[in-house]
Short mmCIF file of C-alpha atoms and ligand atoms in Angstrom, two decimals:
data_model
loop_
_atom_site.label_atom_id
_atom_site.label_comp_id
_atom_site.label_asym_id
_atom_site.label_seq_id
_atom_site.Cartn_x
_atom_site.Cartn_y
_atom_site.Cartn_z
CA MET A 1 76.46 7.27 85.53
CA THR A 2 77.66 3.70 84.69
CA LEU A 3 80.88 2.86 86.42
CA HIS A 4 82.76 -0.27 85.51
CA LEU A 5 86.13 -1.23 87.52
CA MET A 6 88.69 -3.66 85.66
CA SER A 7 89.61 -5.80 88.53
CA HIS A 8 91.72 -8.60 89.68
CA ALA A 9 90.43 -10.84 92.84
CA LEU A 10 93.82 -10.13 94.95
CA CYS A 11 94.60 -6.60 93.72
CA PRO A 12 95.24 -4.38 96.57
CA TYR A 13 95.01 -1.29 94.29
CA VAL A 14 91.59 -2.22 93.11
CA GLN A 15 90.34 -2.77 96.51
CA ARG A 16 90.92 1.17 96.93
CA ALA A 17 88.74 1.99 94.28
CA ALA A 18 86.16 -0.65 95.13
CA ILE A 19 86.17 0.41 98.94
CA SER A 20 85.56 4.19 97.65
CA MET A 21 82.62 3.29 95.49
CA LEU A 22 81.09 1.20 98.35
CA GLU A 23 81.74 3.91 101.01
CA LYS A 24 80.26 6.56 98.45
CA GLY A 25 76.93 4.33 97.72
CA VAL A 26 78.04 3.89 93.83
CA SER A 27 76.75 0.94 91.99
CA PHE A 28 79.34 -0.44 89.76
CA GLU A 29 80.30 -3.54 87.71
CA ARG A 30 83.50 -5.51 88.14
CA THR A 31 85.47 -7.69 85.56
CA ASP A 32 88.18 -9.70 86.60
CA ILE A 33 91.18 -9.48 84.31
CA ASP A 34 93.60 -12.55 83.53
CA LEU A 35 96.86 -10.70 84.39
CA ALA A 36 98.90 -13.72 83.18
CA LYS A 37 97.03 -13.72 79.89
CA LYS A 38 95.86 -9.74 79.36
CA PRO A 39 93.26 -9.60 76.45
CA GLU A 40 94.16 -6.87 73.97
CA TRP A 41 91.14 -4.73 74.69
CA PHE A 42 92.44 -4.46 78.45
CA LEU A 43 95.81 -3.51 77.12
CA ALA A 44 94.06 -0.71 74.85
CA ILE A 45 92.79 0.87 77.88
CA SER A 46 95.53 0.20 80.50
CA PRO A 47 98.63 1.78 79.10
CA LEU A 48 100.90 0.13 82.10
CA GLY A 49 99.03 -3.14 81.58
CA LYS A 50 97.61 -3.00 85.08
CA THR A 51 94.75 -3.05 87.15
CA PRO A 52 92.66 -1.03 88.26
CA VAL A 53 91.32 0.69 85.45
CA LEU A 54 87.77 2.57 85.69
CA LEU A 55 85.50 3.08 83.04
CA ASP A 56 82.94 5.71 83.01
CA ASN A 57 80.90 5.76 80.09
CA GLN A 58 83.53 3.95 78.11
CA GLN A 59 85.93 6.63 79.42
CA ALA A 60 89.03 4.78 80.85
CA ILE A 61 90.99 6.06 83.74
CA PHE A 62 94.04 3.87 84.89
CA GLU A 63 96.09 4.36 87.99
CA SER A 64 94.46 3.81 91.39
CA THR A 65 95.08 7.34 92.74
CA ALA A 66 93.90 8.61 89.64
CA ILE A 67 90.79 6.91 89.92
CA LEU A 68 90.54 7.73 93.99
CA GLU A 69 90.88 11.41 92.76
CA TYR A 70 88.13 11.08 90.06
CA LEU A 71 85.72 9.54 92.54
CA GLU A 72 86.43 12.53 95.04
CA ASP A 73 85.45 14.86 92.04
CA THR A 74 82.47 13.07 90.74
CA GLN A 75 80.89 11.32 93.92
CA SER A 76 79.76 12.41 97.56
CA PRO A 77 80.35 11.91 100.35
CA PRO A 78 84.04 13.25 100.10
CA LEU A 79 86.73 11.05 101.45
CA HIS A 80 89.45 13.58 101.25
CA SER A 81 89.80 16.60 103.78
CA LYS A 82 88.52 19.80 102.86
CA ALA A 83 91.59 21.41 104.04
CA ALA A 84 94.30 21.60 101.23
CA ILE A 85 97.12 20.71 103.64
CA THR A 86 95.50 17.71 104.93
CA ARG A 87 94.44 16.65 101.30
CA ALA A 88 98.48 16.89 100.35
CA GLN A 89 99.62 15.06 103.59
CA HIS A 90 97.40 12.50 102.99
CA ARG A 91 98.70 11.85 99.38
CA GLY A 92 101.94 11.43 101.01
CA TRP A 93 100.45 8.55 103.35
CA ILE A 94 99.00 7.20 100.39
CA GLU A 95 102.31 7.13 98.72
CA PHE A 96 103.68 5.32 101.86
CA GLY A 97 100.99 2.77 101.63
CA SER A 98 102.01 1.93 98.41
CA SER A 99 105.80 1.51 99.60
CA ILE A 100 104.47 -1.03 102.06
CA LEU A 101 102.62 -2.77 99.21
CA ASN A 102 105.95 -3.29 97.72
CA ASP A 103 107.86 -4.41 100.70
CA ILE A 104 104.91 -6.82 101.03
CA ALA A 105 105.57 -8.14 97.61
CA GLY A 106 109.40 -8.17 98.42
CA LEU A 107 108.52 -10.20 101.42
CA TYR A 108 106.27 -12.87 99.69
CA ASN A 109 108.84 -13.05 96.93
CA ALA A 110 112.22 -13.41 98.83
CA GLN A 111 113.95 -16.27 97.79
CA THR A 112 116.30 -16.56 100.84
CA GLU A 113 115.87 -16.08 104.59
CA ASP A 114 117.90 -13.25 104.65
CA ALA A 115 116.11 -11.42 101.82
CA PHE A 116 112.86 -12.21 103.85
CA ASP A 117 114.47 -10.94 107.16
CA GLN A 118 115.06 -7.72 105.58
CA LYS A 119 111.60 -6.96 104.11
CA THR A 120 110.25 -8.08 107.56
CA ALA A 121 112.75 -5.33 109.02
CA ALA A 122 111.61 -2.87 106.52
CA LEU A 123 108.04 -3.34 106.89
CA GLU A 124 108.19 -3.39 110.89
CA ALA A 125 110.08 0.02 110.78
CA LYS A 126 107.27 1.31 108.45
CA PHE A 127 104.60 0.32 110.88
CA ALA A 128 106.56 1.83 113.76
CA GLN A 129 106.17 5.18 111.68
CA LEU A 130 102.64 4.57 111.41
CA GLU A 131 102.26 3.78 115.16
CA ARG A 132 103.99 7.44 115.77
CA GLN A 133 101.65 9.17 113.39
CA LEU A 134 98.29 7.82 114.47
CA GLY A 135 96.45 9.87 116.97
CA GLU A 136 92.83 9.11 118.66
CA GLY A 137 89.94 7.92 116.77
CA ALA A 138 89.32 4.91 114.90
CA PHE A 139 90.83 5.57 111.48
CA PHE A 140 94.13 7.35 110.13
CA ALA A 141 92.50 10.85 110.64
CA GLY A 142 90.61 10.51 113.57
CA ASN A 143 86.80 9.52 113.24
CA ALA A 144 86.54 10.26 109.76
CA PHE A 145 87.18 7.33 107.24
CA THR A 146 89.52 9.02 104.64
CA LEU A 147 91.39 7.71 101.20
CA VAL A 148 94.19 6.90 103.52
CA ASP A 149 91.81 4.23 104.97
CA THR A 150 90.86 2.95 101.70
CA VAL A 151 94.64 2.31 100.95
CA PHE A 152 95.74 0.55 104.49
CA ALA A 153 92.54 -1.60 104.62
CA PRO A 154 93.81 -3.91 101.75
CA ILE A 155 97.38 -3.69 103.49
CA PHE A 156 96.13 -5.31 106.69
CA ARG A 157 94.26 -7.69 104.88
CA TYR A 158 97.32 -9.33 104.07
CA PHE A 159 98.27 -9.96 107.33
CA ASP A 160 95.15 -12.00 108.20
CA THR A 161 96.70 -14.65 106.08
CA PHE A 162 100.29 -13.96 107.06
CA ASP A 163 99.14 -14.31 110.69
CA GLU A 164 97.82 -18.01 110.13
CA ILE A 165 101.45 -18.79 108.72
CA ALA A 166 103.32 -17.35 111.65
CA ASP A 167 103.56 -13.94 113.59
CA PHE A 168 106.80 -12.52 111.84
CA GLY A 169 106.69 -9.63 114.49
CA ILE A 170 106.04 -6.69 112.14
CA LEU A 171 102.65 -5.14 113.98
CA LEU A 172 103.82 -6.71 117.21
CA GLY A 173 103.41 -3.86 120.33
CA LYS A 174 101.91 -1.06 117.97
CA GLU A 175 98.61 -0.78 119.65
CA LYS A 176 97.37 1.94 117.84
CA VAL A 177 97.83 0.24 114.52
CA ALA A 178 96.40 -2.97 115.73
CA ALA A 179 93.02 -1.12 116.72
CA TRP A 180 93.00 0.63 113.24
CA ARG A 181 93.50 -2.62 111.74
CA LYS A 182 90.44 -4.00 113.77
CA GLU A 183 88.26 -0.99 112.54
CA LEU A 184 89.19 -1.28 109.05
CA ALA A 185 88.46 -5.14 108.94
CA ALA A 186 84.95 -4.58 110.49
CA ARG A 187 83.76 -1.85 108.24
CA PRO A 188 81.35 -3.20 105.47
CA SER A 189 83.02 -1.45 102.59
CA VAL A 190 86.12 -3.38 103.25
CA LYS A 191 84.54 -6.57 103.84
CA GLN A 192 82.76 -6.07 100.50
CA ALA A 193 85.55 -5.10 98.68
CA VAL A 194 86.86 -8.91 98.00
CA SER A 195 85.05 -12.19 97.30
CA ALA A 196 84.38 -14.74 100.16
CA ASN A 197 87.06 -16.94 98.51
CA TYR A 198 89.81 -14.22 98.84
CA PRO A 199 91.60 -15.92 101.73
CA SER A 200 92.02 -19.22 99.76
CA LEU A 201 93.05 -17.77 96.45
CA LEU A 202 95.70 -15.62 98.50
CA ARG A 203 97.24 -18.82 100.06
CA VAL A 204 97.53 -20.41 96.89
CA PHE A 205 99.29 -17.49 95.50
CA LEU A 206 101.38 -17.22 97.98
CA LEU A 207 102.23 -20.95 98.12
CA ASN A 208 102.99 -20.55 94.30
CA ARG A 209 105.65 -18.01 94.76
CA ASN A 210 108.56 -20.59 95.34
CA SER A 211 109.94 -18.37 98.11
CA HIS A 212 111.01 -18.59 101.41
CA LEU A 213 107.24 -17.64 102.65
CA SER A 214 106.33 -20.50 100.37
CA GLN A 215 108.37 -23.02 101.76
CA LEU A 216 107.41 -21.84 105.41
CA MET A 217 103.93 -22.48 104.15
CA LYS A 218 104.57 -25.84 102.85
CA ARG A 219 106.55 -26.92 105.91
CA GLN A 220 103.23 -25.97 107.89
CA LEU A 221 101.22 -28.36 105.38
CA SER A 222 103.51 -31.37 105.73
N1 GSH B 301 100.38 2.08 90.60
C1 GSH B 301 99.48 1.34 90.25
C2 GSH B 301 99.96 -0.37 90.87
C3 GSH B 301 98.86 -1.45 90.16
C4 GSH B 301 99.18 -2.66 90.12
O1 GSH B 301 100.32 -2.90 90.52
N2 GSH B 301 98.44 -3.54 89.88
C5 GSH B 301 98.81 -4.99 89.45
C6 GSH B 301 97.90 -5.94 90.14
S1 GSH B 301 97.91 -5.82 91.96
C7 GSH B 301 99.07 -5.34 88.17
O2 GSH B 301 98.00 -5.05 87.33
N3 GSH B 301 100.03 -6.36 87.86
C8 GSH B 301 100.22 -6.63 86.41
C9 GSH B 301 101.45 -6.33 85.80
O3 GSH B 301 102.25 -5.56 86.32
O4 GSH B 301 101.84 -7.01 84.66
C10 GSH B 301 97.95 1.66 90.59
O5 GSH B 301 98.16 2.45 91.75
O6 GSH B 301 96.97 1.44 90.37
#
């Protein structure tokens, strides 16, 4: 089987697929797409013009959750529970993770302090929900690493850079969330899902948003 991931260095949705394949020990190729100048061949396989796309022997699959499900159907070990009820619940939490990613984009693009504070509050509330949801064990669903973990590892990765700018209080006092974040950061598949220059690329990306966060970063640099 030849798997080829159409990728972007900073894309959290790409990381979901990469983490899943690394967990399953599947070898795959990776090609970075310039999302500011999408090639025609990429638009032909990506109806929404977004990364990730996974090519399996030239057959294209788009949307990260479709890719994760395909990898579950074709590669072991499974990262989805055997129980239908748990799988359905985890799909819900994956969607919850996507809504956090939208809030994070809202945070780093916010033009005013007010808009930034609103996004901070929305994120704080969502992580408080997660804190209540988490049980015992290293990961979202106890000691088994699941698809929900592939979704949250890239989310927590943003906070490594945010924390260098300031503590916005989003994760403050959430002990279970903090322990989960630490476990995910130490996981080899999570580490290998991005290149070594990810933190510096993210800083440049955030600085170039012309947003409230960019201003905070510039003040820090001056
Ligand atoms: N729902 C999509 C979201 C993917 C997505 O937003 N990808 C971003 C990069 S992280 C993208 O390709 N953006 C380019 C664009 O929207 O033009 C998924 O789960 O795969």
